[in-house]
mmCIF file of C-alpha atoms and ligand atoms in Angstrom:
data_model
loop_
_atom_site.group_PDB
_atom_site.id
_atom_site.type_symbol
_atom_site.label_atom_id
_atom_site.label_comp_id
_atom_site.label_asym_id
_atom_site.label_seq_id
_atom_site.Cartn_x
_atom_site.Cartn_y
_atom_site.Cartn_z
ATOM 1 C CA MET A 18 164.830 105.209 -59.086
ATOM 2 C CA VAL A 19 165.251 107.666 -56.229
ATOM 3 C CA PHE A 20 166.472 106.339 -52.904
ATOM 4 C CA VAL A 21 165.700 108.755 -50.120
ATOM 5 C CA ILE A 22 167.679 108.187 -46.964
ATOM 6 C CA LYS A 23 165.342 110.362 -44.975
ATOM 7 C CA GLY A 24 166.557 113.319 -42.999
ATOM 8 C CA LYS A 25 170.165 112.306 -43.260
ATOM 9 C CA SER A 26 172.882 114.097 -45.134
ATOM 10 C CA ILE A 27 175.688 112.653 -47.234
ATOM 11 C CA ILE A 28 179.192 114.073 -47.520
ATOM 12 C CA LEU A 29 181.208 113.758 -50.689
ATOM 13 C CA PHE A 30 184.781 114.024 -49.494
ATOM 14 C CA GLY A 31 188.157 114.253 -51.202
ATOM 15 C CA PRO A 32 190.984 116.562 -52.235
ATOM 16 C CA PRO A 33 190.393 119.382 -54.703
ATOM 17 C CA GLY A 34 190.099 117.893 -58.178
ATOM 18 C CA ALA A 35 189.100 114.427 -56.962
ATOM 19 C CA GLY A 36 185.921 114.639 -59.057
ATOM 20 C CA LYS A 37 183.465 115.699 -56.338
ATOM 21 C CA GLY A 38 181.749 118.273 -58.569
ATOM 22 C CA THR A 39 181.616 115.782 -61.443
ATOM 23 C CA GLN A 40 180.121 112.939 -59.385
ATOM 24 C CA SER A 41 177.778 114.966 -57.185
ATOM 25 C CA GLY A 42 175.030 115.147 -59.860
ATOM 26 C CA LEU A 43 174.791 111.365 -59.966
ATOM 27 C CA ILE A 44 174.579 111.036 -56.179
ATOM 28 C CA SER A 45 172.059 113.836 -55.959
ATOM 29 C CA THR A 46 169.861 112.153 -58.590
ATOM 30 C CA MET A 47 170.135 108.742 -56.929
ATOM 31 C CA THR A 48 169.385 109.932 -53.418
ATOM 32 C CA GLY A 49 167.089 112.892 -54.103
ATOM 33 C CA LYS A 50 169.278 115.090 -51.908
ATOM 34 C CA PRO A 51 170.061 118.591 -53.171
ATOM 35 C CA GLN A 52 173.779 119.146 -53.784
ATOM 36 C CA VAL A 53 175.419 121.893 -51.752
ATOM 37 C CA SER A 54 178.912 123.028 -52.663
ATOM 38 C CA THR A 55 180.445 125.605 -50.339
ATOM 39 C CA GLY A 56 182.974 126.388 -53.110
ATOM 40 C CA ASP A 57 180.098 127.247 -55.497
ATOM 41 C CA MET A 58 178.368 129.318 -52.804
ATOM 42 C CA LEU A 59 181.574 131.253 -52.169
ATOM 43 C CA ARG A 60 182.183 131.822 -55.885
ATOM 44 C CA GLU A 61 178.626 133.189 -56.177
ATOM 45 C CA ALA A 62 179.299 135.540 -53.269
ATOM 46 C CA VAL A 63 182.512 136.685 -54.998
ATOM 47 C CA THR A 64 180.643 137.332 -58.265
ATOM 48 C CA ASP A 65 177.914 139.252 -56.382
ATOM 49 C CA GLY A 66 180.613 141.421 -54.809
ATOM 50 C CA SER A 67 179.116 140.931 -51.328
ATOM 51 C CA GLU A 68 181.124 141.512 -48.159
ATOM 52 C CA VAL A 69 181.371 137.752 -47.559
ATOM 53 C CA GLY A 70 182.560 137.367 -51.156
ATOM 54 C CA ARG A 71 185.271 139.992 -50.802
ATOM 55 C CA GLU A 72 186.596 138.443 -47.615
ATOM 56 C CA ALA A 73 186.413 134.885 -48.986
ATOM 57 C CA LYS A 74 188.261 135.774 -52.196
ATOM 58 C CA SER A 75 191.401 136.796 -50.343
ATOM 59 C CA TYR A 76 191.666 133.254 -48.934
ATOM 60 C CA MET A 77 190.527 131.426 -52.075
ATOM 61 C CA ASP A 78 193.095 133.161 -54.273
ATOM 62 C CA ARG A 79 195.866 131.914 -51.999
ATOM 63 C CA GLY A 80 194.565 128.345 -51.816
ATOM 64 C CA LEU A 81 193.712 128.790 -48.123
ATOM 65 C CA LEU A 82 190.520 127.824 -46.351
ATOM 66 C CA VAL A 83 187.888 130.471 -45.717
ATOM 67 C CA PRO A 84 187.323 130.909 -41.933
ATOM 68 C CA ASP A 85 184.957 128.392 -40.327
ATOM 69 C CA GLU A 86 182.549 131.110 -39.075
ATOM 70 C CA ILE A 87 181.827 132.297 -42.636
ATOM 71 C CA ILE A 88 181.325 128.733 -43.872
ATOM 72 C CA MET A 89 179.018 127.800 -40.993
ATOM 73 C CA GLN A 90 176.894 130.906 -41.615
ATOM 74 C CA LEU A 91 176.389 129.789 -45.233
ATOM 75 C CA ILE A 92 175.599 126.217 -44.184
ATOM 76 C CA LYS A 93 173.100 127.260 -41.508
ATOM 77 C CA MET A 94 171.271 129.437 -44.028
ATOM 78 C CA ARG A 95 171.208 126.582 -46.549
ATOM 79 C CA LEU A 96 169.958 124.041 -43.986
ATOM 80 C CA SER A 97 167.095 126.333 -43.014
ATOM 81 C CA ARG A 98 165.525 126.048 -46.477
ATOM 82 C CA ASP A 99 162.550 123.688 -46.976
ATOM 83 C CA ASP A 100 164.335 121.382 -49.403
ATOM 84 C CA ALA A 101 166.960 120.572 -46.754
ATOM 85 C CA MET A 102 164.429 118.600 -44.671
ATOM 86 C CA GLY A 103 165.381 115.285 -46.268
ATOM 87 C CA GLY A 104 169.089 115.940 -45.828
ATOM 88 C CA LEU A 105 171.642 117.447 -48.200
ATOM 89 C CA LEU A 106 174.560 116.234 -50.262
ATOM 90 C CA PHE A 107 177.604 118.227 -49.167
ATOM 91 C CA ASP A 108 180.414 118.690 -51.666
ATOM 92 C CA GLY A 109 183.592 120.344 -50.382
ATOM 93 C CA PHE A 110 182.186 120.660 -46.859
ATOM 94 C CA PRO A 111 183.182 120.049 -44.081
ATOM 95 C CA ARG A 112 186.870 120.806 -44.578
ATOM 96 C CA THR A 113 188.031 121.161 -40.964
ATOM 97 C CA ILE A 114 187.342 119.284 -37.732
ATOM 98 C CA PRO A 115 185.521 122.317 -36.219
ATOM 99 C CA GLN A 116 183.236 122.427 -39.299
ATOM 100 C CA ALA A 117 182.504 118.689 -38.931
ATOM 101 C CA MET A 118 181.726 119.134 -35.245
ATOM 102 C CA ALA A 119 179.457 122.101 -35.928
ATOM 103 C CA LEU A 120 177.649 120.089 -38.626
ATOM 104 C CA GLU A 121 176.897 117.354 -36.085
ATOM 105 C CA THR A 122 174.727 119.797 -34.161
ATOM 106 C CA LEU A 123 172.750 120.668 -37.315
ATOM 107 C CA THR A 124 172.052 117.434 -39.231
ATOM 108 C CA ASP A 125 172.679 113.680 -39.117
ATOM 109 C CA VAL A 126 175.240 112.349 -41.570
ATOM 110 C CA SER A 127 174.549 108.847 -42.890
ATOM 111 C CA MET A 128 177.634 108.341 -45.021
ATOM 112 C CA VAL A 129 180.829 109.975 -46.172
ATOM 113 C CA ILE A 130 181.922 108.964 -49.665
ATOM 114 C CA SER A 131 185.628 109.662 -49.952
ATOM 115 C CA LEU A 132 187.233 109.864 -53.404
ATOM 116 C CA VAL A 133 190.896 108.899 -53.123
ATOM 117 C CA VAL A 134 193.253 110.348 -55.768
ATOM 118 C CA GLY A 135 197.040 110.927 -55.647
ATOM 119 C CA ASP A 136 198.572 114.430 -55.748
ATOM 120 C CA ASP A 137 200.229 114.210 -59.198
ATOM 121 C CA GLU A 138 197.024 113.150 -60.885
ATOM 122 C CA ILE A 139 195.203 115.984 -59.129
ATOM 123 C CA VAL A 140 197.590 118.640 -60.411
ATOM 124 C CA SER A 141 197.172 117.437 -63.987
ATOM 125 C CA ARG A 142 193.389 117.205 -63.607
ATOM 126 C CA ILE A 143 192.934 120.644 -62.077
ATOM 127 C CA THR A 144 195.178 122.632 -64.384
ATOM 128 C CA GLY A 145 193.291 121.207 -67.405
ATOM 129 C CA ARG A 146 189.848 121.796 -65.885
ATOM 130 C CA ARG A 147 187.463 124.192 -67.644
ATOM 131 C CA THR A 148 183.863 125.141 -66.810
ATOM 132 C CA ASP A 149 181.032 126.082 -69.140
ATOM 133 C CA PRO A 150 179.578 129.247 -67.551
ATOM 134 C CA GLU A 151 176.212 128.651 -69.243
ATOM 135 C CA THR A 152 175.497 125.136 -67.961
ATOM 136 C CA GLY A 153 177.977 124.741 -65.095
ATOM 137 C CA GLU A 154 179.250 121.557 -66.782
ATOM 138 C CA ILE A 155 182.886 120.746 -65.966
ATOM 139 C CA TYR A 156 185.214 119.645 -68.803
ATOM 140 C CA HIS A 157 188.890 118.726 -69.068
ATOM 141 C CA LEU A 158 191.184 119.662 -71.953
ATOM 142 C CA GLU A 159 192.438 116.082 -72.212
ATOM 143 C CA TYR A 160 190.132 113.701 -70.291
ATOM 144 C CA LYS A 161 186.739 115.235 -71.109
ATOM 145 C CA PRO A 162 186.991 117.639 -74.039
ATOM 146 C CA ALA A 163 184.052 119.991 -74.525
ATOM 147 C CA PRO A 164 182.118 119.983 -77.817
ATOM 148 C CA GLN A 165 183.902 122.173 -80.377
ATOM 149 C CA HIS A 166 181.118 124.801 -80.584
ATOM 150 C CA ILE A 167 181.267 125.758 -76.886
ATOM 151 C CA ARG A 168 185.061 125.719 -76.423
ATOM 152 C CA GLY A 169 185.340 129.478 -76.938
ATOM 153 C CA ARG A 170 183.190 130.242 -73.890
ATOM 154 C CA LEU A 171 184.854 127.870 -71.392
ATOM 155 C CA LEU A 172 186.461 129.444 -68.328
ATOM 156 C CA GLN A 173 189.299 128.412 -66.045
ATOM 157 C CA ARG A 174 188.754 129.041 -62.351
ATOM 158 C CA ASP A 175 191.075 131.723 -60.885
ATOM 159 C CA ASP A 176 192.377 129.212 -58.333
ATOM 160 C CA ASP A 177 193.065 126.396 -60.818
ATOM 161 C CA THR A 178 196.629 127.459 -61.646
ATOM 162 C CA GLU A 179 199.497 125.123 -60.720
ATOM 163 C CA ASP A 180 200.876 127.236 -57.828
ATOM 164 C CA THR A 181 197.470 127.638 -56.223
ATOM 165 C CA VAL A 182 196.684 123.949 -56.732
ATOM 166 C CA ARG A 183 199.862 122.999 -54.840
ATOM 167 C CA ASN A 184 198.785 125.301 -51.987
ATOM 168 C CA ARG A 185 195.266 123.865 -52.001
ATOM 169 C CA LEU A 186 196.692 120.346 -51.815
ATOM 170 C CA SER A 187 198.939 121.234 -48.928
ATOM 171 C CA THR A 188 195.955 122.850 -47.158
ATOM 172 C CA PHE A 189 193.985 119.655 -47.824
ATOM 173 C CA HIS A 190 196.655 117.401 -46.306
ATOM 174 C CA LYS A 191 197.081 119.596 -43.231
ATOM 175 C CA GLN A 192 193.521 120.629 -42.411
ATOM 176 C CA THR A 193 191.045 118.434 -44.265
ATOM 177 C CA ALA A 194 192.571 114.949 -44.546
ATOM 178 C CA PRO A 195 192.269 114.379 -40.745
ATOM 179 C CA LEU A 196 188.492 114.278 -41.291
ATOM 180 C CA SER A 197 188.907 110.791 -42.814
ATOM 181 C CA ASP A 198 189.862 109.451 -39.400
ATOM 182 C CA PHE A 199 187.072 111.441 -37.751
ATOM 183 C CA TYR A 200 184.444 109.743 -39.943
ATOM 184 C CA ARG A 201 186.211 106.348 -40.062
ATOM 185 C CA GLU A 202 185.937 106.188 -36.277
ATOM 186 C CA LYS A 203 182.205 106.819 -36.592
ATOM 187 C CA GLY A 204 181.993 103.887 -39.033
ATOM 188 C CA ILE A 205 180.480 105.920 -41.881
ATOM 189 C CA LEU A 206 183.506 106.489 -44.146
ATOM 190 C CA ILE A 207 183.423 104.726 -47.520
ATOM 191 C CA GLU A 208 186.614 105.084 -49.560
ATOM 192 C CA ILE A 209 186.466 104.833 -53.356
ATOM 193 C CA ASP A 210 189.376 104.801 -55.779
ATOM 194 C CA GLY A 211 188.765 108.091 -57.584
ATOM 195 C CA SER A 212 191.690 107.719 -59.974
ATOM 196 C CA GLY A 213 189.867 105.743 -62.658
ATOM 197 C CA ASP A 214 187.917 107.325 -65.485
ATOM 198 C CA ILE A 215 184.703 109.170 -64.735
ATOM 199 C CA LYS A 216 182.369 106.288 -65.673
ATOM 200 C CA GLN A 217 184.309 103.761 -63.614
ATOM 201 C CA VAL A 218 184.133 105.992 -60.523
ATOM 202 C CA SER A 219 180.410 106.608 -61.138
ATOM 203 C CA SER A 220 179.751 102.836 -61.229
ATOM 204 C CA SER A 221 181.555 102.330 -57.922
ATOM 205 C CA ILE A 222 179.484 105.118 -56.365
ATOM 206 C CA GLU A 223 176.263 103.710 -57.792
ATOM 207 C CA ALA A 224 177.014 100.261 -56.368
ATOM 208 C CA ILE A 225 177.638 101.719 -52.931
ATOM 209 C CA ILE A 226 174.475 103.804 -52.846
ATOM 210 C CA ASP A 227 172.431 100.823 -54.069
ATOM 211 C CA ALA A 228 173.895 98.662 -51.325
ATOM 212 C CA LYS A 229 173.333 101.292 -48.616
ATOM 213 C CA SER A 230 169.763 101.962 -49.728
ATOM 214 C CA GLY A 231 168.948 98.276 -49.320
ATOM 215 C CA GLU A 232 170.268 98.127 -45.742
HETATM 216 P P1 LIG B 18 186.151 124.104 -54.010
HETATM 217 O O1 LIG B 18 185.346 124.588 -55.161
HETATM 218 O O2 LIG B 18 185.376 123.172 -53.116
HETATM 219 O O3 LIG B 18 187.472 123.521 -54.430
HETATM 220 O O4 LIG B 18 186.491 125.383 -53.107
HETATM 221 C C1 LIG B 18 187.242 126.478 -53.611
HETATM 222 C C2 LIG B 18 187.828 127.279 -52.455
HETATM 223 O O5 LIG B 18 186.762 127.782 -51.644
HETATM 224 C C3 LIG B 18 188.721 126.491 -51.511
HETATM 225 O O6 LIG B 18 190.061 126.418 -51.971
HETATM 226 C C4 LIG B 18 188.592 127.301 -50.226
HETATM 227 O O7 LIG B 18 189.356 128.494 -50.303
HETATM 228 C C5 LIG B 18 187.118 127.730 -50.252
HETATM 229 N N1 LIG B 18 186.231 126.745 -49.590
HETATM 230 C C6 LIG B 18 185.268 125.961 -50.169
HETATM 231 N N2 LIG B 18 184.640 125.206 -49.252
HETATM 232 C C7 LIG B 18 185.223 125.503 -48.062
HETATM 233 C C8 LIG B 18 185.036 125.032 -46.734
HETATM 234 N N3 LIG B 18 184.123 124.100 -46.439
HETATM 235 N N4 LIG B 18 185.831 125.560 -45.760
HETATM 236 C C9 LIG B 18 186.744 126.521 -46.032
HETATM 237 N N5 LIG B 18 186.990 126.991 -47.254
HETATM 238 C C10 LIG B 18 186.230 126.498 -48.276
#
């Protein structure tokens, strides 16, 4: 069943490696809202070799945030597409208070689902993370092993090494974590324990979306 919360966007929030990319498909299917990941958009720009991509890469490789102006340009372009009319599911955006404030002028946000996971678990999750370039499916060497026949083609993201992960976490705590308070004060923050296994976290998310759709 598809629950459309019309015209309003949803934010999937959490530190890098909290499982946002893994859980976003479920939320997108349940709500009918297209998933938008600024990280994916930036990686595409890097692969295309565009000017935005070249500039973004220098920040991404160091585990730093890409400047707000670049991110807001991407978001404005995405929101202008027809399929954004019913709201979008943002994954990895906003990541700073100025981004959150700019978003307020562009779309209504109905809920912010925050996946809470501790730093040590994140480091182990991210360094074992591998992506299938053909399907975009995310695997983990230990927690979600890929089928044997596709293992040879799996890729590790350039910024998924331990040093960069530590920098990304420190960036998260300094610049992004304050957004929890921003959305808590608005009464739309829903915190979920993201440390369980994938299915457990999915069930918690499902229960919340069911409950919100019935309101
Ligand atoms: P992600 O795939 O969401 O972990 O993003 C990978 C990298 O892209 C981050 O470490 C940042 O360098 C950059 N990035 C993604 N989304 C944003 C954003 N909303 N604001 C600033 N930088 C971003």
